[in-house]
Coordinates of C-alpha atoms and ligand atoms in Angstrom, one line a residue:
M1 CA 162.1 122.9 146.2
L2 CA 165.0 122.3 147.7
L3 CA 164.2 124.2 151.0
F4 CA 160.5 122.1 151.0
L5 CA 162.7 118.8 150.8
F6 CA 164.8 119.8 153.7
I7 CA 161.7 120.9 155.5
L8 CA 159.9 117.6 155.0
K9 CA 163.0 115.4 155.1
V10 CA 163.5 117.1 158.8
K11 CA 160.0 115.9 159.4
N12 CA 160.5 112.6 158.0
M13 CA 157.3 113.4 156.2
T14 CA 156.5 111.7 152.7
L15 CA 154.1 113.0 150.5
S16 CA 151.2 111.3 148.2
V17 CA 149.8 113.1 145.3
V18 CA 146.1 112.2 144.2
I19 CA 144.7 113.7 140.4
L20 CA 141.6 113.8 140.2
A21 CA 140.7 113.5 136.2
A22 CA 137.3 111.2 136.0
G23 CA 135.1 114.0 134.7
K24 CA 134.0 113.7 131.6
G25 CA 134.2 117.7 131.0
T26 CA 130.6 117.7 129.3
R27 CA 131.4 121.3 128.1
M28 CA 134.1 120.5 126.2
C29 CA 131.2 118.9 123.4
S30 CA 133.9 116.9 122.8
E31 CA 134.7 113.0 122.1
L32 CA 137.9 113.4 123.6
P33 CA 138.4 113.5 127.5
K34 CA 139.1 117.2 129.0
V35 CA 141.9 116.3 130.6
L36 CA 143.3 115.1 127.4
Q37 CA 142.9 118.4 125.8
P38 CA 146.0 119.8 124.3
L39 CA 147.6 123.2 125.6
A40 CA 150.3 124.0 123.6
K41 CA 150.0 120.4 122.0
K42 CA 150.7 118.8 125.1
P43 CA 147.6 117.1 127.0
L44 CA 146.4 119.3 130.1
I45 CA 147.0 116.6 132.4
K46 CA 150.4 115.9 131.3
Y47 CA 151.1 119.6 133.3
V48 CA 149.9 118.2 136.0
V49 CA 151.4 115.2 136.4
D50 CA 154.7 116.6 135.3
S51 CA 154.4 119.5 138.3
A52 CA 153.5 116.6 140.6
L53 CA 156.6 114.8 139.6
S54 CA 158.9 117.1 140.6
L55 CA 157.7 117.3 144.4
N56 CA 159.4 114.1 144.4
P57 CA 156.4 112.1 146.0
N58 CA 156.0 108.8 147.5
D59 CA 152.9 107.8 145.0
I60 CA 150.8 109.6 142.6
S61 CA 147.5 108.3 142.1
I62 CA 145.0 109.4 139.3
V63 CA 141.6 109.1 139.5
I64 CA 140.3 107.9 136.1
G65 CA 136.5 107.0 135.2
Y66 CA 135.2 108.5 131.7
R67 CA 137.8 107.1 129.1
A68 CA 140.2 105.4 131.6
E69 CA 142.2 103.6 129.1
S70 CA 143.4 106.6 126.9
I71 CA 144.4 108.6 129.7
K72 CA 146.3 105.9 131.2
S73 CA 148.1 105.2 128.0
L74 CA 149.1 108.5 127.5
F75 CA 151.9 107.4 130.0
S76 CA 154.2 104.7 130.1
Q77 CA 155.6 104.7 133.5
S78 CA 154.0 102.1 135.7
I79 CA 154.7 104.2 138.5
F80 CA 151.3 105.7 139.3
N81 CA 148.4 104.2 140.3
W82 CA 145.0 104.5 138.8
P83 CA 142.5 104.0 141.0
L84 CA 138.9 104.0 138.9
Q85 CA 136.0 105.7 139.8
K86 CA 132.8 104.0 137.9
E87 CA 130.3 106.4 138.8
Q88 CA 131.4 110.6 139.5
L89 CA 129.8 110.6 142.7
G90 CA 131.7 113.7 143.4
T91 CA 134.9 114.9 144.4
G92 CA 135.3 113.3 147.8
H93 CA 134.2 110.1 146.2
A94 CA 136.9 110.4 144.1
L95 CA 139.5 110.4 146.5
L96 CA 137.9 107.8 148.4
Q97 CA 138.9 105.5 144.9
A98 CA 142.6 106.5 145.9
T99 CA 143.0 106.0 149.7
P100 CA 144.2 102.4 149.1
Y101 CA 147.2 103.6 147.4
I102 CA 148.1 106.8 149.8
Q103 CA 151.6 106.1 151.6
G104 CA 152.2 109.4 152.3
D105 CA 152.2 111.7 155.3
I106 CA 150.5 114.5 153.5
T107 CA 148.5 113.9 150.9
L108 CA 148.2 116.6 148.2
I109 CA 145.5 116.7 145.6
L110 CA 145.2 118.1 142.6
Y111 CA 143.0 118.6 139.6
G112 CA 143.8 117.3 135.8
D113 CA 142.0 120.0 134.4
V114 CA 143.9 122.6 136.4
P115 CA 147.3 122.8 134.2
L116 CA 149.4 125.8 134.9
I117 CA 149.8 125.1 138.9
D118 CA 153.3 126.5 140.4
A119 CA 155.0 123.7 142.2
K120 CA 156.9 126.3 144.5
E121 CA 153.7 127.0 145.5
L122 CA 152.4 123.8 145.9
N123 CA 155.6 123.4 147.8
Q124 CA 154.5 125.9 150.3
L125 CA 150.9 124.7 150.6
V126 CA 152.2 121.1 151.5
G127 CA 154.9 122.6 153.8
Q128 CA 152.6 124.0 156.2
T129 CA 150.0 121.3 156.3
N130 CA 150.8 120.9 160.1
G131 CA 148.9 117.4 160.8
G132 CA 145.6 119.2 159.4
I133 CA 144.2 121.0 156.4
S134 CA 146.4 123.4 153.8
I135 CA 143.9 125.1 151.4
M136 CA 144.8 127.1 148.1
T137 CA 142.5 129.6 148.1
F138 CA 142.3 132.7 145.7
D139 CA 140.3 136.4 145.7
K140 CA 137.8 136.0 143.0
E141 CA 136.0 139.6 141.8
H142 CA 133.1 137.1 140.8
P143 CA 133.5 134.0 142.8
A144 CA 130.0 132.5 141.2
G145 CA 130.9 128.9 140.1
Y146 CA 133.0 128.2 143.2
G147 CA 132.9 126.8 146.7
R148 CA 133.4 129.6 149.0
I149 CA 135.8 129.8 152.0
V150 CA 133.7 130.4 155.2
R151 CA 135.7 132.0 158.4
K152 CA 134.6 132.6 161.5
N153 CA 136.6 135.1 163.7
N154 CA 139.2 135.3 160.5
K155 CA 139.7 131.4 161.1
I156 CA 138.6 129.0 158.2
C157 CA 135.8 126.9 159.5
A158 CA 133.9 125.5 156.1
I159 CA 133.5 125.6 152.7
V160 CA 130.6 126.0 151.1
E161 CA 129.7 124.8 147.2
D162 CA 127.9 127.7 145.2
K163 CA 124.8 126.0 145.0
D164 CA 124.9 125.7 148.8
C165 CA 125.3 128.9 149.5
T166 CA 123.2 131.4 151.6
S167 CA 122.7 135.1 150.2
E168 CA 125.5 136.0 152.6
E169 CA 127.6 133.2 152.0
R170 CA 127.5 134.2 148.4
K171 CA 129.0 137.5 148.6
I172 CA 132.4 135.8 150.2
T173 CA 135.0 136.5 147.2
E174 CA 137.5 133.9 148.7
I175 CA 137.1 130.9 146.8
N176 CA 138.7 127.4 147.0
T177 CA 141.1 126.5 144.2
G178 CA 140.1 122.8 145.2
I179 CA 144.1 122.2 145.6
M180 CA 144.5 121.0 149.3
A181 CA 147.0 119.6 150.7
V182 CA 145.8 117.2 153.7
D183 CA 147.2 115.1 156.5
S184 CA 146.9 111.6 154.7
N185 CA 145.2 109.9 157.8
Q186 CA 142.7 112.3 159.4
L187 CA 141.9 112.3 155.5
K188 CA 141.4 108.7 155.5
L189 CA 138.9 109.2 158.7
W190 CA 137.1 111.7 157.6
L191 CA 136.6 111.0 153.8
K192 CA 134.1 108.2 155.7
R193 CA 132.2 110.4 157.5
L194 CA 130.8 112.2 154.0
S195 CA 127.5 112.3 153.2
N196 CA 125.9 113.3 149.8
S197 CA 122.9 114.9 151.3
N198 CA 123.8 118.6 149.6
Q199 CA 121.9 120.3 146.3
Q200 CA 124.1 118.2 144.4
K201 CA 123.6 114.7 145.7
E202 CA 127.6 114.7 145.5
Y203 CA 130.2 113.6 148.3
Y204 CA 132.2 116.8 148.5
L205 CA 135.9 116.6 149.1
T206 CA 135.5 120.1 150.6
D207 CA 133.1 118.5 153.7
I208 CA 136.3 117.5 155.3
V209 CA 137.2 121.1 156.2
K210 CA 134.0 121.4 158.6
F211 CA 135.1 118.2 159.9
A212 CA 138.6 119.5 160.8
A213 CA 137.0 122.8 162.5
E214 CA 134.7 119.9 164.3
D215 CA 137.8 118.3 165.6
N216 CA 139.9 121.3 166.3
V217 CA 142.8 120.2 164.0
E218 CA 144.7 123.3 162.2
I219 CA 143.4 124.9 158.9
S220 CA 145.1 127.2 157.0
S221 CA 145.1 129.1 153.7
Y222 CA 147.5 130.0 150.9
K223 CA 146.9 132.3 148.4
A224 CA 147.7 132.1 145.0
L225 CA 149.7 134.7 143.3
N226 CA 148.5 134.5 140.4
E227 CA 145.0 133.6 138.8
I228 CA 146.4 131.8 135.9
T229 CA 147.5 129.2 137.9
I230 CA 144.9 127.7 139.8
S231 CA 142.5 128.4 136.6
G232 CA 140.6 124.9 135.8
I233 CA 139.2 124.6 131.9
N234 CA 135.8 123.7 131.2
S235 CA 134.9 125.0 127.9
K236 CA 136.5 125.4 124.5
S237 CA 136.6 129.2 124.8
E238 CA 138.6 128.6 128.3
L239 CA 141.0 126.2 126.6
A240 CA 141.7 128.9 124.3
M241 CA 142.5 131.9 126.5
M242 CA 144.7 130.0 128.3
E243 CA 146.4 128.8 125.3
R244 CA 146.7 132.6 124.3
A245 CA 147.6 133.5 128.2
Y246 CA 150.2 130.8 128.3
Q247 CA 151.6 131.8 125.1
M248 CA 152.2 135.3 126.2
S249 CA 154.0 133.8 129.2
L250 CA 156.1 131.9 127.0
A251 CA 156.9 135.2 125.0
N252 CA 157.8 137.2 127.5
K253 CA 160.2 134.5 128.7
L254 CA 162.0 134.6 125.3
M255 CA 161.8 138.6 125.3
D256 CA 163.6 138.4 128.7
E257 CA 166.6 136.2 127.2
G258 CA 167.1 139.2 124.4
V259 CA 164.8 137.3 122.1
T260 CA 163.0 140.0 119.6
L261 CA 160.0 139.3 119.1
I262 CA 158.1 141.2 116.3
D263 CA 154.3 140.7 117.7
P264 CA 154.3 138.6 120.9
S265 CA 150.8 137.8 120.9
R266 CA 151.5 135.7 117.4
I267 CA 153.8 133.7 118.4
D268 CA 152.9 130.0 119.1
I269 CA 155.5 127.8 120.6
R270 CA 154.7 124.3 121.1
G271 CA 157.4 122.2 123.2
Q272 CA 160.6 124.0 123.6
L273 CA 161.9 127.0 121.6
V274 CA 165.8 127.4 122.7
C275 CA 167.0 131.0 121.2
G276 CA 170.5 132.3 121.0
K277 CA 171.9 135.8 121.1
D278 CA 169.8 138.2 119.1
V279 CA 167.3 135.9 117.1
I280 CA 164.3 137.7 115.5
I281 CA 160.7 136.1 115.2
D282 CA 158.7 137.8 113.0
V283 CA 154.4 136.8 113.3
G284 CA 152.3 134.1 112.7
C285 CA 155.6 131.3 113.7
V286 CA 155.0 128.2 115.1
F287 CA 157.7 125.6 116.8
E288 CA 156.9 122.5 117.7
D289 CA 158.4 119.8 119.8
K290 CA 162.2 120.7 120.6
V291 CA 163.4 123.9 118.0
I292 CA 167.0 125.4 118.5
L293 CA 168.1 128.9 116.7
G294 CA 171.8 129.9 117.3
D295 CA 172.5 133.3 117.2
G296 CA 171.6 135.5 114.9
V297 CA 169.2 133.3 113.5
H298 CA 166.0 135.3 111.6
V299 CA 162.8 133.8 111.2
K300 CA 160.6 135.6 108.9
A301 CA 156.7 135.4 109.1
Y302 CA 154.3 132.6 109.0
S303 CA 157.2 130.0 109.1
I304 CA 156.2 126.2 110.8
L305 CA 159.7 125.1 112.6
K306 CA 159.2 121.2 114.1
N307 CA 161.9 119.4 115.8
C308 CA 165.0 121.1 114.1
E309 CA 167.6 123.0 114.4
I310 CA 169.0 126.4 112.6
K311 CA 172.4 127.1 113.1
E312 CA 174.0 130.9 113.4
N313 CA 172.9 133.7 111.2
T314 CA 170.8 131.4 108.9
V315 CA 167.5 133.4 107.8
I316 CA 164.8 131.5 107.4
E317 CA 162.1 133.6 104.4
P318 CA 158.4 133.3 105.2
F319 CA 156.5 130.6 104.8
S320 CA 158.7 128.4 105.1
H321 CA 158.5 124.6 106.9
I322 CA 161.4 122.9 108.7
D323 CA 160.8 119.1 109.9
E324 CA 163.3 117.4 111.8
S325 CA 166.4 118.7 110.1
V326 CA 169.5 120.6 110.9
V327 CA 170.3 123.7 108.8
G328 CA 173.7 125.0 109.3
H329 CA 175.0 128.6 109.6
H330 CA 174.5 131.4 107.0
N331 CA 171.8 129.8 105.1
K332 CA 169.2 131.5 103.3
I333 CA 165.8 128.6 103.3
G334 CA 162.8 129.7 101.4
P335 CA 160.8 131.7 101.4
Y336 CA 157.8 128.9 100.3
A337 CA 161.0 126.1 101.4
R338 CA 159.8 122.8 102.7
L339 CA 162.7 120.9 104.5
R340 CA 161.0 117.1 105.4
P341 CA 162.5 114.9 108.3
G342 CA 166.5 113.6 107.2
S343 CA 167.7 116.8 105.6
T344 CA 171.0 118.2 106.8
L345 CA 172.4 121.3 105.5
A346 CA 175.7 122.3 105.3
D347 CA 176.9 126.3 105.8
N348 CA 176.3 129.0 103.1
V349 CA 173.6 126.7 101.2
H350 CA 170.6 128.5 99.4
I351 CA 167.4 126.7 99.4
G352 CA 165.1 129.0 97.5
N353 CA 160.9 128.7 96.8
F354 CA 159.1 126.0 96.4
V355 CA 162.0 123.2 96.7
E356 CA 161.3 120.2 98.7
L357 CA 163.9 118.0 100.4
K358 CA 163.4 114.9 102.4
N359 CA 166.4 112.7 103.5
T360 CA 169.2 114.9 101.9
A361 CA 172.4 116.0 103.0
I362 CA 173.4 119.3 101.2
G363 CA 177.2 120.4 100.9
E364 CA 178.6 123.9 101.7
G365 CA 177.8 126.8 99.4
T366 CA 175.5 124.7 97.5
K367 CA 172.5 126.4 95.8
I368 CA 168.8 124.9 94.9
N369 CA 166.9 128.3 94.6
H370 CA 163.9 127.1 92.2
L371 CA 161.4 124.7 92.2
S372 CA 162.6 121.7 92.9
Y373 CA 162.3 117.9 94.4
I374 CA 165.2 116.6 96.4
G375 CA 165.3 113.2 97.8
D376 CA 167.1 110.6 99.6
A377 CA 170.3 112.3 98.2
E378 CA 173.4 112.7 98.7
I379 CA 174.9 116.5 97.6
G380 CA 178.6 117.6 97.9
S381 CA 179.3 121.9 98.1
N382 CA 179.1 124.1 95.6
V383 CA 176.6 122.5 93.4
N384 CA 174.0 124.4 91.3
V385 CA 171.0 122.6 91.2
G386 CA 169.1 124.3 88.6
A387 CA 165.2 125.2 88.8
G388 CA 162.9 121.7 88.4
T389 CA 165.4 119.4 89.3
I390 CA 163.4 116.4 90.7
T391 CA 164.9 113.2 91.8
C392 CA 163.2 110.8 90.8
N393 CA 163.8 108.2 93.5
Y394 CA 160.9 106.0 94.2
D395 CA 160.2 103.3 91.5
G396 CA 156.9 102.8 92.9
A397 CA 158.5 99.9 95.4
N398 CA 161.7 100.4 96.3
K399 CA 163.5 104.2 97.1
H400 CA 167.0 104.6 95.5
K401 CA 169.4 107.1 96.3
T402 CA 170.5 110.0 94.1
I403 CA 174.6 111.0 94.8
I404 CA 175.9 114.8 93.9
E405 CA 179.2 115.6 93.9
S406 CA 180.8 118.7 94.7
D407 CA 180.9 121.4 91.9
V408 CA 178.5 119.7 89.3
F409 CA 176.8 122.3 87.4
V410 CA 172.5 120.9 86.7
G411 CA 170.9 122.4 84.4
S412 CA 167.3 123.4 84.9
D413 CA 164.4 120.7 84.5
T414 CA 166.8 117.7 84.9
Q415 CA 165.0 114.6 86.0
L416 CA 167.6 112.4 88.2
I417 CA 166.3 108.7 87.9
A418 CA 167.7 107.3 90.9
P419 CA 170.0 105.0 91.8
V420 CA 172.3 107.6 89.9
K421 CA 175.9 109.2 90.9
I422 CA 177.2 112.7 88.9
G423 CA 180.7 113.2 89.3
Q424 CA 182.3 115.7 90.4
G425 CA 182.6 118.8 88.3
A426 CA 180.2 117.5 86.1
T427 CA 177.7 119.5 84.3
I428 CA 174.2 118.4 82.9
G429 CA 172.7 119.9 80.0
A430 CA 169.1 121.5 80.7
G431 CA 166.1 119.4 80.0
S432 CA 167.7 116.0 80.3
T433 CA 166.4 112.7 81.6
I434 CA 169.7 111.0 83.5
T435 CA 169.3 107.5 83.7
Q436 CA 172.9 106.3 84.2
D437 CA 176.2 107.2 86.3
V438 CA 177.7 110.9 84.7
P439 CA 181.2 110.9 84.1
A440 CA 183.2 113.7 86.2
D441 CA 184.2 117.4 84.7
K442 CA 182.1 116.1 81.6
L443 CA 179.2 117.9 79.6
T444 CA 176.5 115.5 80.0
L445 CA 173.0 115.4 78.6
S446 CA 170.0 113.9 77.1
R447 CA 168.4 115.7 74.8
T448 CA 166.4 115.4 71.2
E449 CA 168.2 117.5 68.9
Q450 CA 166.1 120.8 67.9
K451 CA 164.5 121.1 64.8
T452 CA 162.5 123.3 62.8
V453 CA 159.9 122.3 60.7
S454 CA 159.4 125.0 57.6
D455 CA 156.1 123.8 56.0
W456 CA 154.1 123.7 59.5
K457 CA 151.0 126.2 59.4
R458 CA 149.0 126.8 62.8
P459 CA 145.7 125.7 62.8
T460 CA 143.0 128.3 62.3
K461 CA 139.5 128.2 63.9
K462 CA 136.8 127.0 61.6
Ligands
UD1_1 C1 135.1 122.0 143.1 C2 135.1 122.2 144.7 C3 134.7 123.9 144.5 C4 136.1 124.8 143.8 C5 136.2 123.9 142.6 C6 137.3 124.8 142.2 C7 134.2 120.1 145.4 C8 133.1 119.3 145.7 N1 134.2 121.6 144.7 O1 134.1 122.4 142.3 O2 135.0 124.1 145.9 O3 135.8 126.3 144.2 O4 136.4 122.7 142.7 O5 137.0 124.7 140.6 O6 134.9 119.6 145.4 N2 136.5 115.0 139.8 C9 136.0 113.7 139.7 N3 135.2 113.0 140.2 C10 133.8 113.3 140.4 C11 134.0 114.5 140.7 C12 134.8 115.3 140.0 O7 137.5 113.1 139.3 O8 133.2 112.1 140.8 C13 137.3 115.7 139.3 C14 136.9 116.5 137.5 O9 137.5 115.8 136.6 C15 137.7 117.4 138.1 C16 137.8 117.8 139.3 O10 137.2 116.6 140.2 O11 138.8 117.5 137.2 C17 136.6 119.1 140.3 O12 135.5 118.5 139.4 P1 134.3 119.8 139.2 O13 133.2 119.3 138.9 O14 134.7 120.4 137.8 O15 134.1 120.7 140.6 P2 133.4 121.9 141.0 O16 132.0 121.3 141.0 O17 133.4 122.6 140.1
CA2 CA1 135.3 123.0 137.8

């Protein structure tokens, strides 16, 4: 990219990017516009915009039509131009709507539904425009549906749309990916010459290639290296196929960095996953937003981690959910643990099955091993929270805090009615309902005394 910027600088050239995104995407059978459909949780068009931004263009125009406002609202930046194409009369007509905004010397045309374009290859394409057109092509064994690159004496002279092909042209396997870079001044002149006298009664952008040939302007091509980078999405099954291909590429990247994936075809990364050394990830795990796994972390099967950090040598047992939390090192979490937003765990903490934490800080060496709800709490170190302990943090109107100081032992099936504080080293007898602060180092319990009714008889069936 640096080289490319250097070339443009030397030539004193600037770049405009136009992204075509006005189509509805009828075959998606969805209320959501096609370019907003998610690939790894991120809308398709965001991939295209990110690649465009990485080229440092002078301006970016996104041509919108169907559900224009919902596409626009996805972006906070006002740096984009939003030409509106009210009726979808073809790719040439779409580009015509963008021409008032094009200020760069070269215009790069991208599609909002082709997400995995490679910025390095786009650089290459733009760099070889030379005052004319540079077309990204691909050799497709089954080219049906695509525009064909027609050559005379090996020189490109036209792109013919599938529906307009002669039977000879239909055999051509070199296809137009739709991505091209064009000299902006020439483009503006050629667009004025477009007509819609073709099979689809559309203004084809691809007809500018014919004009360029007539005007003896240079037409070059760049063959994309990898099909996934030029693949567009038209249906849910294509979306699913691209999702798998994309996930596999992310999995391969992780494995190249030394991560052990028990099955690379059974991992889903929907955001950024950063892994230290010797991380092991078992099957069926989902990672969302930004997840950081420290050295030696082991995430076992079917766990869902979102926006969290897990520090060194912690083990996440199967079926655990962790959301917006920080987990210290050498912890053991799960199976079936749920860490909700705002949970911060120090080192050597154990959180067992069916334990739910929310907005809770837990000190070193503390154990909450079974069936508990701990919310809006601050727990010290070396505390043992018995099975079935519940912080009653919500009075129906407001949330209140529970504080448990270090070295406390909370007996099983205890309810802590917040706000309440348990002093350091205290012991709570099992089955207690604690409504008042508990002193340090003493046994506190609230229970009716046990009695035996000697003349009681078990009822019998009549
Ligand atoms: C286009 C190319 C074809 C190429 C193929 C690659 C033309 C005439 N044909 O065909 O050579 O092989 O892409 O996939 O350019 N769009 C608008 N407004 C419109 C029409 C389209 O914004 O009026 C947008 C769509 O939302 C889409 C993109 O342009 O993102 C391509 O449109 P599409 O209808 O899929 O083009 P194809 O007919 O497949
Ligand atoms: Ca298409």
